[in-house]
PDB file of C-alpha atoms and ligand atoms in Angstrom:
ATOM      1  CA  MET A   1       0.000   0.000   0.000  1.00 92.00           C
ATOM      2  CA  GLN A   2       3.030   2.279   0.623  1.00 96.00           C
ATOM      3  CA  THR A   3       1.182   4.632   2.952  1.00 97.00           C
ATOM      4  CA  VAL A   4       3.912   4.928   5.620  1.00 98.00           C
ATOM      5  CA  GLN A   5       4.939   8.509   6.336  1.00 98.00           C
ATOM      6  CA  ILE A   6       7.754   9.657   8.612  1.00 98.00           C
ATOM      7  CA  LYS A   7       7.987  12.905  10.530  1.00 98.00           C
ATOM      8  CA  ILE A   8      11.512  13.736  11.672  1.00 98.00           C
ATOM      9  CA  ILE A   9      11.970  16.257  14.460  1.00 98.00           C
ATOM     10  CA  THR A  10      15.327  17.687  15.518  1.00 98.00           C
ATOM     11  CA  ASN A  11      14.335  21.003  17.070  1.00 98.00           C
ATOM     12  CA  ARG A  12      15.128  20.828  20.811  1.00 97.00           C
ATOM     13  CA  LYS A  13      12.127  22.918  21.827  1.00 97.00           C
ATOM     14  CA  ARG A  14       9.776  20.750  19.751  1.00 98.00           C
ATOM     15  CA  ILE A  15      11.242  17.573  21.217  1.00 98.00           C
ATOM     16  CA  LYS A  16      10.733  18.946  24.735  1.00 97.00           C
ATOM     17  CA  GLN A  17       7.172  19.983  23.869  1.00 98.00           C
ATOM     18  CA  LEU A  18       6.315  16.437  22.713  1.00 98.00           C
ATOM     19  CA  SER A  19       7.932  14.950  25.782  1.00 98.00           C
ATOM     20  CA  ASP A  20       6.088  17.317  28.145  1.00 97.00           C
ATOM     21  CA  LEU A  21       2.731  16.631  26.492  1.00 98.00           C
ATOM     22  CA  THR A  22       3.307  12.883  26.788  1.00 98.00           C
ATOM     23  CA  VAL A  23       4.038  13.226  30.513  1.00 97.00           C
ATOM     24  CA  GLU A  24       0.944  15.428  30.839  1.00 97.00           C
ATOM     25  CA  PHE A  25      -1.158  12.677  29.213  1.00 97.00           C
ATOM     26  CA  PHE A  26       0.039  10.093  31.721  1.00 96.00           C
ATOM     27  CA  MET A  27      -0.476  12.491  34.659  1.00 95.00           C
ATOM     28  CA  GLU A  28      -4.087  12.988  33.510  1.00 95.00           C
ATOM     29  CA  MET A  29      -4.469   9.233  33.226  1.00 91.00           C
ATOM     30  CA  ILE A  30      -3.277   8.830  36.848  1.00 91.00           C
ATOM     31  CA  ASN A  31      -5.833  11.391  38.027  1.00 91.00           C
ATOM     32  CA  GLN A  32      -8.613   9.618  36.157  1.00 89.00           C
ATOM     33  CA  VAL A  33      -7.617   6.220  37.580  1.00 87.00           C
ATOM     34  CA  ASP A  34      -7.391   7.651  41.139  1.00 86.00           C
ATOM     35  CA  GLN A  35     -10.753   9.378  40.787  1.00 89.00           C
ATOM     36  CA  LYS A  36     -12.465   6.277  39.414  1.00 88.00           C
ATOM     37  CA  MET A  37     -10.962   4.052  42.137  1.00 84.00           C
ATOM     38  CA  THR A  38     -12.178   6.449  44.860  1.00 87.00           C
ATOM     39  CA  GLU A  39     -15.670   6.565  43.350  1.00 89.00           C
ATOM     40  CA  LEU A  40     -15.885   2.778  43.152  1.00 88.00           C
ATOM     41  CA  ALA A  41     -14.503   2.302  46.675  1.00 83.00           C
ATOM     42  CA  SER A  42     -16.918   4.816  48.215  1.00 88.00           C
ATOM     43  CA  GLY A  43     -19.816   3.145  46.392  1.00 88.00           C
ATOM     44  CA  GLY A  44     -18.635  -0.269  47.633  1.00 87.00           C
ATOM     45  CA  LYS A  45     -18.354  -1.440  44.031  1.00 86.00           C
ATOM     46  CA  GLU A  46     -15.911  -3.985  42.637  1.00 86.00           C
ATOM     47  CA  ILE A  47     -12.895  -2.677  40.710  1.00 84.00           C
ATOM     48  CA  PRO A  48     -13.036  -3.822  37.071  1.00 87.00           C
ATOM     49  CA  GLN A  49     -10.071  -5.777  35.701  1.00 86.00           C
ATOM     50  CA  GLU A  50      -9.087  -3.056  33.212  1.00 82.00           C
ATOM     51  CA  LEU A  51      -8.833  -0.439  35.939  1.00 83.00           C
ATOM     52  CA  ALA A  52      -6.879  -2.767  38.233  1.00 82.00           C
ATOM     53  CA  GLU A  53      -4.406  -3.365  35.411  1.00 82.00           C
ATOM     54  CA  ARG A  54      -3.997   0.365  34.822  1.00 78.00           C
ATOM     55  CA  LYS A  55      -3.379   0.860  38.532  1.00 80.00           C
ATOM     56  CA  LEU A  56      -0.341  -1.433  38.202  1.00 82.00           C
ATOM     57  CA  PHE A  57       1.335   1.194  36.020  1.00 85.00           C
ATOM     58  CA  VAL A  58       0.366   4.228  38.074  1.00 88.00           C
ATOM     59  CA  ASP A  59       3.527   4.254  40.204  1.00 85.00           C
ATOM     60  CA  ARG A  60       5.675   4.117  37.079  1.00 88.00           C
ATOM     61  CA  TYR A  61       3.751   7.005  35.574  1.00 92.00           C
ATOM     62  CA  ARG A  62       4.045   8.979  38.812  1.00 92.00           C
ATOM     63  CA  ARG A  63       7.833   8.591  38.679  1.00 93.00           C
ATOM     64  CA  MET A  64       7.676   9.972  35.148  1.00 94.00           C
ATOM     65  CA  GLY A  65       6.105  13.175  36.500  1.00 94.00           C
ATOM     66  CA  GLN A  66       8.712  13.381  39.269  1.00 95.00           C
ATOM     67  CA  ALA A  67      11.539  12.986  36.739  1.00 96.00           C
ATOM     68  CA  ARG A  68      10.050  15.707  34.526  1.00 94.00           C
ATOM     69  CA  ASP A  69       9.855  18.015  37.584  1.00 95.00           C
ATOM     70  CA  LEU A  70      13.582  17.395  38.187  1.00 96.00           C
ATOM     71  CA  GLY A  71      14.396  18.479  34.632  1.00 95.00           C
ATOM     72  CA  ILE A  72      14.942  14.935  33.340  1.00 96.00           C
ATOM     73  CA  ASP A  73      13.309  13.986  30.025  1.00 97.00           C
ATOM     74  CA  PRO A  74      11.645  10.659  30.908  1.00 97.00           C
ATOM     75  CA  ILE A  75      10.079  10.174  27.482  1.00 98.00           C
ATOM     76  CA  LEU A  76      12.493  11.103  24.712  1.00 98.00           C
ATOM     77  CA  HIS A  77      15.653  10.968  26.879  1.00 97.00           C
ATOM     78  CA  ASN A  78      16.967  14.282  25.427  1.00 96.00           C
ATOM     79  CA  ALA A  79      17.605  12.533  22.132  1.00 97.00           C
ATOM     80  CA  PRO A  80      18.687  14.791  19.284  1.00 98.00           C
ATOM     81  CA  LEU A  81      16.296  13.233  16.767  1.00 98.00           C
ATOM     82  CA  VAL A  82      12.777  11.812  16.905  1.00 98.00           C
ATOM     83  CA  MET A  83      11.143   9.822  14.104  1.00 98.00           C
ATOM     84  CA  VAL A  84       7.377   9.442  14.074  1.00 98.00           C
ATOM     85  CA  PHE A  85       6.037   6.703  11.775  1.00 98.00           C
ATOM     86  CA  HIS A  86       2.432   7.329  10.822  1.00 98.00           C
ATOM     87  CA  SER A  87      -0.064   6.388   8.173  1.00 98.00           C
ATOM     88  CA  PRO A  88      -3.508   7.237   6.894  1.00 98.00           C
ATOM     89  CA  PRO A  89      -5.947   4.375   7.477  1.00 97.00           C
ATOM     90  CA  ASN A  90      -5.842   1.725   4.803  1.00 95.00           C
ATOM     91  CA  PRO A  91      -7.614  -1.634   4.531  1.00 94.00           C
ATOM     92  CA  SER A  92      -4.325  -3.529   4.635  1.00 97.00           C
ATOM     93  CA  THR A  93      -1.758  -3.395   7.463  1.00 97.00           C
ATOM     94  CA  PRO A  94      -0.735   0.219   8.200  1.00 98.00           C
ATOM     95  CA  LYS A  95       0.537  -0.556  11.699  1.00 98.00           C
ATOM     96  CA  ASP A  96       2.720  -3.477  10.582  1.00 98.00           C
ATOM     97  CA  ASP A  97       4.067  -1.372   7.714  1.00 98.00           C
ATOM     98  CA  CYS A  98       5.067   1.439  10.084  1.00 98.00           C
ATOM     99  CA  VAL A  99       6.700  -0.998  12.515  1.00 98.00           C
ATOM    100  CA  ILE A 100       8.624  -2.685   9.682  1.00 98.00           C
ATOM    101  CA  ALA A 101       9.817   0.734   8.515  1.00 98.00           C
ATOM    102  CA  ALA A 102      10.881   1.646  12.056  1.00 98.00           C
ATOM    103  CA  GLN A 103      12.742  -1.642  12.576  1.00 98.00           C
ATOM    104  CA  THR A 104      14.504  -1.157   9.248  1.00 98.00           C
ATOM    105  CA  VAL A 105      15.685   2.240  10.503  1.00 98.00           C
ATOM    106  CA  VAL A 106      16.816   0.614  13.789  1.00 98.00           C
ATOM    107  CA  LEU A 107      18.988  -1.903  11.925  1.00 98.00           C
ATOM    108  CA  GLY A 108      20.236   0.505   9.268  1.00 98.00           C
ATOM    109  CA  SER A 109      21.116   3.206  11.786  1.00 98.00           C
ATOM    110  CA  MET A 110      23.099   0.666  13.823  1.00 96.00           C
ATOM    111  CA  THR A 111      25.406   0.152  10.834  1.00 97.00           C
ATOM    112  CA  MET A 112      26.031   3.930  10.960  1.00 97.00           C
ATOM    113  CA  GLY A 113      27.073   3.776  14.628  1.00 96.00           C
ATOM    114  CA  LEU A 114      23.766   5.192  15.854  1.00 97.00           C
ATOM    115  CA  GLY A 115      21.689   3.972  18.768  1.00 96.00           C
ATOM    116  CA  SER A 116      17.912   3.977  18.789  1.00 97.00           C
ATOM    117  CA  CYS A 117      15.029   3.303  21.140  1.00 98.00           C
ATOM    118  CA  TYR A 118      11.359   2.674  20.532  1.00 98.00           C
ATOM    119  CA  ILE A 119       9.153   5.127  22.416  1.00 98.00           C
ATOM    120  CA  GLY A 120       5.913   3.254  22.957  1.00 98.00           C
ATOM    121  CA  LEU A 121       4.883   5.797  25.595  1.00 97.00           C
ATOM    122  CA  LEU A 122       4.640   8.524  22.968  1.00 98.00           C
ATOM    123  CA  THR A 123       2.908   6.177  20.522  1.00 98.00           C
ATOM    124  CA  LYS A 124       0.269   5.450  23.186  1.00 97.00           C
ATOM    125  CA  ALA A 125      -0.214   9.125  24.100  1.00 98.00           C
ATOM    126  CA  ALA A 126      -0.445  10.078  20.413  1.00 98.00           C
ATOM    127  CA  LEU A 127      -3.371   7.671  20.023  1.00 97.00           C
ATOM    128  CA  ASP A 128      -5.373   9.050  22.929  1.00 96.00           C
ATOM    129  CA  TYR A 129      -4.352  12.646  23.726  1.00 98.00           C
ATOM    130  CA  PRO A 130      -5.705  15.416  21.458  1.00 98.00           C
ATOM    131  CA  PRO A 131      -3.224  18.128  22.646  1.00 98.00           C
ATOM    132  CA  LEU A 132      -0.338  15.873  21.599  1.00 98.00           C
ATOM    133  CA  GLN A 133      -2.042  15.038  18.305  1.00 98.00           C
ATOM    134  CA  GLU A 134      -2.362  18.754  17.649  1.00 98.00           C
ATOM    135  CA  ALA A 135       1.287  19.380  18.494  1.00 98.00           C
ATOM    136  CA  LEU A 136       2.425  16.547  16.206  1.00 98.00           C
ATOM    137  CA  ASP A 137       0.607  18.290  13.377  1.00 98.00           C
ATOM    138  CA  LEU A 138       0.227  15.226  11.153  1.00 98.00           C
ATOM    139  CA  PRO A 139      -2.119  15.085   8.164  1.00 98.00           C
ATOM    140  CA  PRO A 140      -5.731  14.784   9.415  1.00 97.00           C
ATOM    141  CA  GLY A 141      -6.798  11.176   9.921  1.00 97.00           C
ATOM    142  CA  ASN A 142      -3.259   9.801  10.154  1.00 98.00           C
ATOM    143  CA  THR A 143      -2.393   7.506  13.058  1.00 98.00           C
ATOM    144  CA  VAL A 144       0.977   7.200  14.796  1.00 98.00           C
ATOM    145  CA  HIS A 145       2.046   3.553  14.837  1.00 98.00           C
ATOM    146  CA  SER A 146       5.669   3.772  15.958  1.00 98.00           C
ATOM    147  CA  VAL A 147       8.122   6.303  17.386  1.00 98.00           C
ATOM    148  CA  LEU A 148      11.919   6.097  17.539  1.00 98.00           C
ATOM    149  CA  VAL A 149      14.595   8.286  19.071  1.00 98.00           C
ATOM    150  CA  LEU A 150      18.065   8.167  17.559  1.00 98.00           C
ATOM    151  CA  GLY A 151      21.473   9.443  18.566  1.00 98.00           C
ATOM    152  CA  TYR A 152      25.100   8.492  18.964  1.00 97.00           C
ATOM    153  CA  PRO A 153      25.237   6.304  22.086  1.00 94.00           C
ATOM    154  CA  LYS A 154      27.166   7.416  25.164  1.00 92.00           C
ATOM    155  CA  LEU A 155      27.657   3.826  26.271  1.00 89.00           C
ATOM    156  CA  LYS A 156      29.206   0.867  24.568  1.00 88.00           C
ATOM    157  CA  PHE A 157      27.853  -2.496  25.670  1.00 87.00           C
ATOM    158  CA  GLN A 158      30.601  -5.071  26.147  1.00 94.00           C
ATOM    159  CA  LYS A 159      28.229  -7.999  25.848  1.00 94.00           C
ATOM    160  CA  ALA A 160      24.579  -8.669  25.149  1.00 89.00           C
ATOM    161  CA  VAL A 161      22.058  -9.094  27.952  1.00 89.00           C
ATOM    162  CA  ASP A 162      20.973 -12.708  28.577  1.00 94.00           C
ATOM    163  CA  ARG A 163      17.658 -13.445  26.965  1.00 94.00           C
ATOM    164  CA  ASN A 164      14.921 -15.935  27.690  1.00 96.00           C
ATOM    165  CA  PRO A 165      15.044 -18.827  25.234  1.00 96.00           C
ATOM    166  CA  LEU A 166      12.771 -18.250  22.272  1.00 95.00           C
ATOM    167  CA  THR A 167       9.796 -20.590  22.029  1.00 97.00           C
ATOM    168  CA  VAL A 168       9.882 -22.230  18.605  1.00 97.00           C
ATOM    169  CA  GLN A 169       7.725 -25.078  17.355  1.00 97.00           C
ATOM    170  CA  TRP A 170       8.992 -26.915  14.308  1.00 96.00           C
ATOM    171  CA  GLU A 171       6.321 -28.689  12.354  1.00 96.00           C
ATOM    172  CA  GLU A 172       7.408 -31.696  10.354  1.00 92.00           C
TER     173      GLU A 172
HETATM  174  C1  LIG B 201       7.507  -1.614  21.306  1.00 82.73           C
HETATM  175  C2  LIG B 201       8.511  -1.039  22.276  1.00 82.73           C
HETATM  176  C3  LIG B 201       8.213   0.149  22.939  1.00 82.73           C
HETATM  177  C4  LIG B 201       9.150   0.727  23.796  1.00 82.73           C
HETATM  178  N1  LIG B 201       8.857   1.906  24.409  1.00 82.73           N
HETATM  179  C5  LIG B 201       9.776   2.491  25.200  1.00 82.73           C
HETATM  180  C6  LIG B 201       9.528   3.765  25.794  1.00 82.73           C
HETATM  181  O1  LIG B 201       8.457   4.364  25.636  1.00 82.73           O
HETATM  182  N2  LIG B 201      10.530   4.319  26.547  1.00 82.73           N
HETATM  183  C7  LIG B 201      11.741   3.703  26.723  1.00 82.73           C
HETATM  184  O2  LIG B 201      12.600   4.261  27.408  1.00 82.73           O
HETATM  185  N3  LIG B 201      11.996   2.500  26.179  1.00 82.73           N
HETATM  186  C8  LIG B 201      11.060   1.907  25.414  1.00 82.73           C
HETATM  187  N4  LIG B 201      11.334   0.694  24.839  1.00 82.73           N
HETATM  188  C9  LIG B 201      12.666   0.077  25.064  1.00 82.73           C
HETATM  189  C10 LIG B 201      12.609  -0.970  26.164  1.00 82.73           C
HETATM  190  O3  LIG B 201      12.373  -0.319  27.376  1.00 82.73           O
HETATM  191  C11 LIG B 201      13.955  -1.746  26.223  1.00 82.73           C
HETATM  192  O4  LIG B 201      14.970  -0.871  26.567  1.00 82.73           O
HETATM  193  C12 LIG B 201      14.315  -2.362  24.926  1.00 82.73           C
HETATM  194  O5  LIG B 201      13.203  -3.089  24.459  1.00 82.73           O
HETATM  195  C13 LIG B 201      15.559  -3.245  25.046  1.00 82.73           C
HETATM  196  O6  LIG B 201      15.341  -4.240  25.944  1.00 82.73           O
HETATM  197  P1  LIG B 201      14.972  -5.737  25.458  1.00 82.73           P
HETATM  198  O7  LIG B 201      16.049  -6.094  24.509  1.00 82.73           O
HETATM  199  O8  LIG B 201      14.946  -6.521  26.720  1.00 82.73           O
HETATM  200  O9  LIG B 201      13.610  -5.617  24.824  1.00 82.73           O
HETATM  201  C14 LIG B 201      10.402   0.095  24.010  1.00 82.73           C
HETATM  202  C15 LIG B 201      10.679  -1.112  23.333  1.00 82.73           C
HETATM  203  C16 LIG B 201       9.751  -1.675  22.500  1.00 82.73           C
HETATM  204  C17 LIG B 201      10.094  -2.956  21.803  1.00 82.73           C
END
């Protein structure tokens, strides 16, 4: 379908704006979860599974707000470049296409000595938070399916982290 589009942002102020709006989204989410939990508790009602699952992440999100208040960028990690992979809706596989494009950039950039990191937190906020959607200024109707930050890494890993064995079933 070839509908993948990429927005590349290098302006420091813009990167900070996107990071701040993402933190803001998660802070609002915490408030909503807290409010809902209090309402349910005071009404003696059972907490639905979805809300209980969200509550699991609340402490992590709270730390995000604390980091932001300390001047740390907990979302885009002060990266010098952000790539937003987005697409208009199409009846095929726009999300897969964006993720394949992003992973191709991950591998290609590695050969150029660059490091990268997926930023699922921004992808999530971009789906659900209108102020961030406005700030991203993508063509109307487009959806963000993947976000990467790139930069020259400060650290050099001496060895790979141990990984769980992959589950593979061979069929004869
Ligand atoms: C889909 C996806 C989304 C991610 N989102 C974030 C993110 O929002 N912020 C972040 O710092 N790292 C993010 N990461 C990076 C992970 O936190 C982790 O550093 C990375 O996956 C390497 O660890 P692994 O090899 O064990 O997966 C993401 C990774 C993936 C695969």
